[in-house]
PDB file of C-alpha atoms in Angstrom:
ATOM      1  CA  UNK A 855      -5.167  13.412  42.021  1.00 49.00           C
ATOM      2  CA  UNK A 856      -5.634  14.225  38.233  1.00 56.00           C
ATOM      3  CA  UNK A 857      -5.970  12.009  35.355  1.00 55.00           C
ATOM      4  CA  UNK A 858      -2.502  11.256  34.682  1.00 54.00           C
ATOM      5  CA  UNK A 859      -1.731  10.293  37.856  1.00 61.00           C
ATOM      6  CA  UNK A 860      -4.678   6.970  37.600  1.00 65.00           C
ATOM      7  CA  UNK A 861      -4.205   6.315  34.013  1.00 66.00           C
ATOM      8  CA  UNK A 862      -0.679   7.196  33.143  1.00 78.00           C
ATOM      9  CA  UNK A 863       1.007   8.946  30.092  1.00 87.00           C
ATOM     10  CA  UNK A 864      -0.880   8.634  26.973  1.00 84.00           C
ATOM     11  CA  UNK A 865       2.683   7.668  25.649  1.00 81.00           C
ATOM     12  CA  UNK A 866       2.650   4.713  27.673  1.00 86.00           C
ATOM     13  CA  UNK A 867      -0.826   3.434  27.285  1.00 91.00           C
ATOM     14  CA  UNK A 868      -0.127   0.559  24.679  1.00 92.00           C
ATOM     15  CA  UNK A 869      -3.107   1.105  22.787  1.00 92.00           C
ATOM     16  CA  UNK A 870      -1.654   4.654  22.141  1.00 94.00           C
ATOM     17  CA  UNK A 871       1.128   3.425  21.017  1.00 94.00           C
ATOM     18  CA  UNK A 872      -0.392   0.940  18.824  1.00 94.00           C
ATOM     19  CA  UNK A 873      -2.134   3.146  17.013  1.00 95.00           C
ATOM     20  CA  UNK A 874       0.357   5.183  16.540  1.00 96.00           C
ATOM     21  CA  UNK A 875       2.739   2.580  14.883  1.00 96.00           C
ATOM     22  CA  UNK A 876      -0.486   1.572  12.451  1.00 96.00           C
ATOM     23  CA  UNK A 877      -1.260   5.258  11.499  1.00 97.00           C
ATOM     24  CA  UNK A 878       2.584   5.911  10.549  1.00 98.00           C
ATOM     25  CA  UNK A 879       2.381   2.513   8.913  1.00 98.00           C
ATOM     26  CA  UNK A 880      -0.662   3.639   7.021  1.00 97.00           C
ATOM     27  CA  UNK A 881       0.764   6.733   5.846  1.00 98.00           C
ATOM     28  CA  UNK A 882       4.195   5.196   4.838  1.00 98.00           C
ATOM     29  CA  UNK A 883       2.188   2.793   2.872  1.00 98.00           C
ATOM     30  CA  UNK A 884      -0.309   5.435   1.158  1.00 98.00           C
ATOM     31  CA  UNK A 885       2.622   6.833   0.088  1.00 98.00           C
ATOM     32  CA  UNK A 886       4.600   3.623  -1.278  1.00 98.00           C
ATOM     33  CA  UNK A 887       1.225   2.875  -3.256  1.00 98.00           C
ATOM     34  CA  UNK A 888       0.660   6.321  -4.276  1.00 98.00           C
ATOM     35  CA  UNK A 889       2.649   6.191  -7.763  1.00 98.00           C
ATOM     36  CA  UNK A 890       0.920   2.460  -8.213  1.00 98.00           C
ATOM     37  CA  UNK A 891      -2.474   4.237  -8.337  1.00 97.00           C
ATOM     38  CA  UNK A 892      -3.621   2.558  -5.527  1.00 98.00           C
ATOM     39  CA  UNK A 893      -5.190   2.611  -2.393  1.00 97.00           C
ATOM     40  CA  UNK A 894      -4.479   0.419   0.839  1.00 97.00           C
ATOM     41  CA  UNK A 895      -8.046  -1.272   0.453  1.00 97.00           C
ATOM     42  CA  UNK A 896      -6.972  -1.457  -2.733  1.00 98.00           C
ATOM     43  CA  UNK A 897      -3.653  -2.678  -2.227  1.00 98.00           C
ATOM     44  CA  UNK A 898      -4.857  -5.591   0.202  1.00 98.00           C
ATOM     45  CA  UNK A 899      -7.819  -6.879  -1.983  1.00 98.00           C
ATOM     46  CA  UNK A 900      -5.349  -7.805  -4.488  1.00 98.00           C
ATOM     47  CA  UNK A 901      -3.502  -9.309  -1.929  1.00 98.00           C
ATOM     48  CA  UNK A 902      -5.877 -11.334  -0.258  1.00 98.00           C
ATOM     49  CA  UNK A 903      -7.084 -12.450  -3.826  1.00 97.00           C
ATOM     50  CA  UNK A 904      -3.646 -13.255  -4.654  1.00 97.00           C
ATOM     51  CA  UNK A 905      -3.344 -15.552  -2.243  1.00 96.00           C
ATOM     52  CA  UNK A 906      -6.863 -17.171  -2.228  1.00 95.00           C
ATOM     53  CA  UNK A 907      -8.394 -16.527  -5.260  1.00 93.00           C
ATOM     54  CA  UNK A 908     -12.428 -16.678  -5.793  1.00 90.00           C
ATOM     55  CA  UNK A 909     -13.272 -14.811  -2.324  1.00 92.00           C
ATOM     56  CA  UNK A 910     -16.514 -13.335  -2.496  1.00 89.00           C
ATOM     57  CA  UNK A 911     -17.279  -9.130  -1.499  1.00 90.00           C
ATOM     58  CA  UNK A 912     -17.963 -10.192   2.309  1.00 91.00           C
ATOM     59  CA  UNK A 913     -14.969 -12.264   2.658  1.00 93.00           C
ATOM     60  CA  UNK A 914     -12.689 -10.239   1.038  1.00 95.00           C
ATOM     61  CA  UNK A 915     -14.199  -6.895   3.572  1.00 96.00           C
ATOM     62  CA  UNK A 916     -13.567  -8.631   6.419  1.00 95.00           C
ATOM     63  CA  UNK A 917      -9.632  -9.653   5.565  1.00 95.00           C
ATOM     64  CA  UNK A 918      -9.326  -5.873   4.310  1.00 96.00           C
ATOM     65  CA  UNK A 919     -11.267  -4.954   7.673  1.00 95.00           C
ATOM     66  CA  UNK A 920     -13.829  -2.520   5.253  1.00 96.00           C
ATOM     67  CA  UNK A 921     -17.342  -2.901   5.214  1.00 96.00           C
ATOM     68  CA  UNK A 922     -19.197  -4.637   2.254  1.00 94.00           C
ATOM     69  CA  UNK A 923     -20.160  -1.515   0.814  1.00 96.00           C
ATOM     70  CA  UNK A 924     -16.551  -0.203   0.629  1.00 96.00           C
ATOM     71  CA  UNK A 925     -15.246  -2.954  -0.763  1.00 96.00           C
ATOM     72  CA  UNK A 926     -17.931  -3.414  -3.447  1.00 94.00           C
ATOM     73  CA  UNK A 927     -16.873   0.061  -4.227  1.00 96.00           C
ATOM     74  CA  UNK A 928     -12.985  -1.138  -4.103  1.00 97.00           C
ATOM     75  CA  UNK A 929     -13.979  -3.935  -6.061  1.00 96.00           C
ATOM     76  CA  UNK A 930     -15.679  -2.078  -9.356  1.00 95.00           C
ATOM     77  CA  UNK A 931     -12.596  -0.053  -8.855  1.00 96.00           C
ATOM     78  CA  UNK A 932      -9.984  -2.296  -9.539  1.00 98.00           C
ATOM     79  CA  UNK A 933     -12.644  -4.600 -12.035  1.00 96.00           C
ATOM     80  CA  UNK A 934     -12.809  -1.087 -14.206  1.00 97.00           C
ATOM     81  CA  UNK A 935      -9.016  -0.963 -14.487  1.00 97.00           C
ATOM     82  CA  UNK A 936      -9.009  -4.293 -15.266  1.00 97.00           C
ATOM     83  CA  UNK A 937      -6.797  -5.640 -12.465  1.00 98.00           C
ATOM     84  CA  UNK A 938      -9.830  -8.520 -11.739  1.00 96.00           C
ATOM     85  CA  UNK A 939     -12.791 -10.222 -13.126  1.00 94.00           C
ATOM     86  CA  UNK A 940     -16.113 -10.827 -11.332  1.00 87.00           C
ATOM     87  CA  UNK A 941     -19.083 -12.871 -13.172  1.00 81.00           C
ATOM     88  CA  UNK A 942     -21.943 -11.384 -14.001  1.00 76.00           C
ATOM     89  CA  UNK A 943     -24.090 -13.448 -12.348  1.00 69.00           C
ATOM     90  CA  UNK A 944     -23.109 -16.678 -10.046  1.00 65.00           C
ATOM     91  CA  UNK A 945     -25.055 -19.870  -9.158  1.00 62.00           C
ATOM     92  CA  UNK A 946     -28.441 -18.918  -7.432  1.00 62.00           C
ATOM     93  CA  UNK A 947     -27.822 -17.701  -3.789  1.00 62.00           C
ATOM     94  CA  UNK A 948     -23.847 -17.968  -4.456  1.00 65.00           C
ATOM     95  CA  UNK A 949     -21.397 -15.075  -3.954  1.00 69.00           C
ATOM     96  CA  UNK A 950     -19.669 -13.694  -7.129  1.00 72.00           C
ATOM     97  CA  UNK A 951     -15.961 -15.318  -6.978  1.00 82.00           C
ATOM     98  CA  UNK A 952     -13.414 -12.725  -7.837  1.00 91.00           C
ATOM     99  CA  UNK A 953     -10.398 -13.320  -9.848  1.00 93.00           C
ATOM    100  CA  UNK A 954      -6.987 -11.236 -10.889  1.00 97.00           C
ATOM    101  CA  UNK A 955      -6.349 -10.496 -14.007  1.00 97.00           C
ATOM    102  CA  UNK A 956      -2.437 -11.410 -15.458  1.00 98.00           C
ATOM    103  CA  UNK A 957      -2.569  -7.121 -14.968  1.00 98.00           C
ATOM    104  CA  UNK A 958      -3.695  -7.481 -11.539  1.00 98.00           C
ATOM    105  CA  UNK A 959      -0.954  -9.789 -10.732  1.00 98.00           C
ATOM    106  CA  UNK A 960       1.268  -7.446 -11.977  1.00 98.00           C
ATOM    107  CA  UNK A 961       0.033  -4.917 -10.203  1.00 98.00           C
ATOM    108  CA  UNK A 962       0.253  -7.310  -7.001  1.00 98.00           C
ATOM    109  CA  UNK A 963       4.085  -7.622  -7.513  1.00 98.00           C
ATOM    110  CA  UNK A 964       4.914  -4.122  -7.571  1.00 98.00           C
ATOM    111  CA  UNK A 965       2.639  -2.878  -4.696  1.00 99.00           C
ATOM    112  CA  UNK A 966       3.797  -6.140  -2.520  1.00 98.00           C
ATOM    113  CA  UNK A 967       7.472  -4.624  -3.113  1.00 98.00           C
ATOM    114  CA  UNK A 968       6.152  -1.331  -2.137  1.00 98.00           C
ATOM    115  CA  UNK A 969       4.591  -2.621   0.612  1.00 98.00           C
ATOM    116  CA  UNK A 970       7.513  -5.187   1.962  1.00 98.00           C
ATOM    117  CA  UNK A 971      10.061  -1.844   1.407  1.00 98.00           C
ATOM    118  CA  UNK A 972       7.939   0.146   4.050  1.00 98.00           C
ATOM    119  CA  UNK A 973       7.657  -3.105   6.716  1.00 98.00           C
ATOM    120  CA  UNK A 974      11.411  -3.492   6.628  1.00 98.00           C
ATOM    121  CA  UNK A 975      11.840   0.138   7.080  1.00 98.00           C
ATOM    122  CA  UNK A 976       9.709   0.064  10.033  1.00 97.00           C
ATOM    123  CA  UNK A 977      11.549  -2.970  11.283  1.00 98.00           C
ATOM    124  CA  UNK A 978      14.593  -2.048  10.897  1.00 98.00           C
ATOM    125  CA  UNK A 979      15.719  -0.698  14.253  1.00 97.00           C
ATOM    126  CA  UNK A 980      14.569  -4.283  15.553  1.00 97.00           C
ATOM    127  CA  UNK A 981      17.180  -7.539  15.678  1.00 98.00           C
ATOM    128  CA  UNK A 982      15.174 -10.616  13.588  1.00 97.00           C
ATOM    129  CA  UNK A 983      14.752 -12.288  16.861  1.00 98.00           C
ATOM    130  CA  UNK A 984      13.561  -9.038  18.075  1.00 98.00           C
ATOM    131  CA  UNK A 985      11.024  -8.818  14.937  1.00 97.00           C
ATOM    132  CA  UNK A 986       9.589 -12.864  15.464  1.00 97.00           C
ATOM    133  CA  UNK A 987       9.063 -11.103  19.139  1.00 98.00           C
ATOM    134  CA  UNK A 988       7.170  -7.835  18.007  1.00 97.00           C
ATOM    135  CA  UNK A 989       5.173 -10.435  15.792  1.00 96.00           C
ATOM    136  CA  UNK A 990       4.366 -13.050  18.439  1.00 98.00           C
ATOM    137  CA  UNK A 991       3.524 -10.087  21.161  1.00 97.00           C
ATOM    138  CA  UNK A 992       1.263  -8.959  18.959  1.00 95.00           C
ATOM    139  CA  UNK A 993      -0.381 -12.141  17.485  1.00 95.00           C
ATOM    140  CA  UNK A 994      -1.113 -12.826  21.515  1.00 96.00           C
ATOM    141  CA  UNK A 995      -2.523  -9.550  21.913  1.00 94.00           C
ATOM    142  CA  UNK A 996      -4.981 -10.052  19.180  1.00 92.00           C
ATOM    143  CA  UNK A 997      -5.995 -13.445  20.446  1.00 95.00           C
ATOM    144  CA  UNK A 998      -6.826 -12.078  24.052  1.00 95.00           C
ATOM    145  CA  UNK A 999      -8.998  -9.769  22.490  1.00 94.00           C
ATOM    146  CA  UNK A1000     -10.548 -11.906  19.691  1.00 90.00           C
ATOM    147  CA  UNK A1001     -14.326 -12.659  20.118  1.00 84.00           C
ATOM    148  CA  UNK A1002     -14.706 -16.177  21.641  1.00 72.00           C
ATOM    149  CA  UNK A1003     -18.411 -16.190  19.533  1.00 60.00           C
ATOM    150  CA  UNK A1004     -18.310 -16.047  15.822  1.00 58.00           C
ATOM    151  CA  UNK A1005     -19.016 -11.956  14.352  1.00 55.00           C
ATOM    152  CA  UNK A1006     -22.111 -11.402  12.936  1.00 49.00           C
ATOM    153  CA  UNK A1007     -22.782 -10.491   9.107  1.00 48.00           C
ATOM    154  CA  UNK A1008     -22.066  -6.986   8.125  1.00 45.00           C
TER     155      UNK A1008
END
């Protein structure tokens, strides 16, 4: 019996599939955010600080799903273009609360375009109810394999 014959296709091993659909999505997006000058890690610390502002380094790796050390790097990044402020020092034993600029915000508009031109692209073959499916298969699949204990620091 080979190896096929147990497991099945790679093509129809979901997981496969999966990560196919996020490294095409990946790539489309490098390439929307290309001319912007940025970077996906890039691209989704200003989101995630657009829409809560003041995250500290470890909060804002985990929602970009980068370590600490990437995103501090990410971070002095977009602080040295001036797309976000970070104090120099916080409150003893407080994390440094991040903040965009007015020309991160900017910034934020034009790479969310980007971003929402791709996602439609890659949606389009799929009816909306079709779409609130993909989205609701997938939110369940995450949730059967979320940790039922909270993650440990990085």
């Amino acid at each position: 019996m080979s190896q096929e014959e147990t497991v099945g296709p790679l093509e129809e091993s979901p997981g496969y599939v999966l990560k196919q659909a996020h490294a095409a999505l990946r790539t489309a997006m490098e390439a929307a955010l290309r001319p912007l000058g940025l970077t996906v890690p890039q691209y989704a610390c200003l989101e995630l600080l657009g829409q809560r502002p003041g995250l500290s380094n470890a909060e804002l790796a985990r929602g970009a799903f980068v370590t600490r050390q990437s995103m501090n790097l990410v971070l002095r990044g977009l602080q040295d273009r001036g797309l976000l402020t970070r104090p120099e020092q916080a409150p003893h034993g407080r994390a440094l609360p991040t903040q965009l600029t007015p020309a991160g915000r900017d910034q934020l508009r034009a790479a969310s375009t980007a971003v929402r031109a791709v996602e439609q692209q890659m949606l389009a073959p799929l009816s909306p109810a079709d779409q609130r499916r993909l989205r609701d298969h997938l939110a369940a699949c995450v949730a059967a394999l979320a940790p039922t204990t909270p993650a440990a620091e990085d």
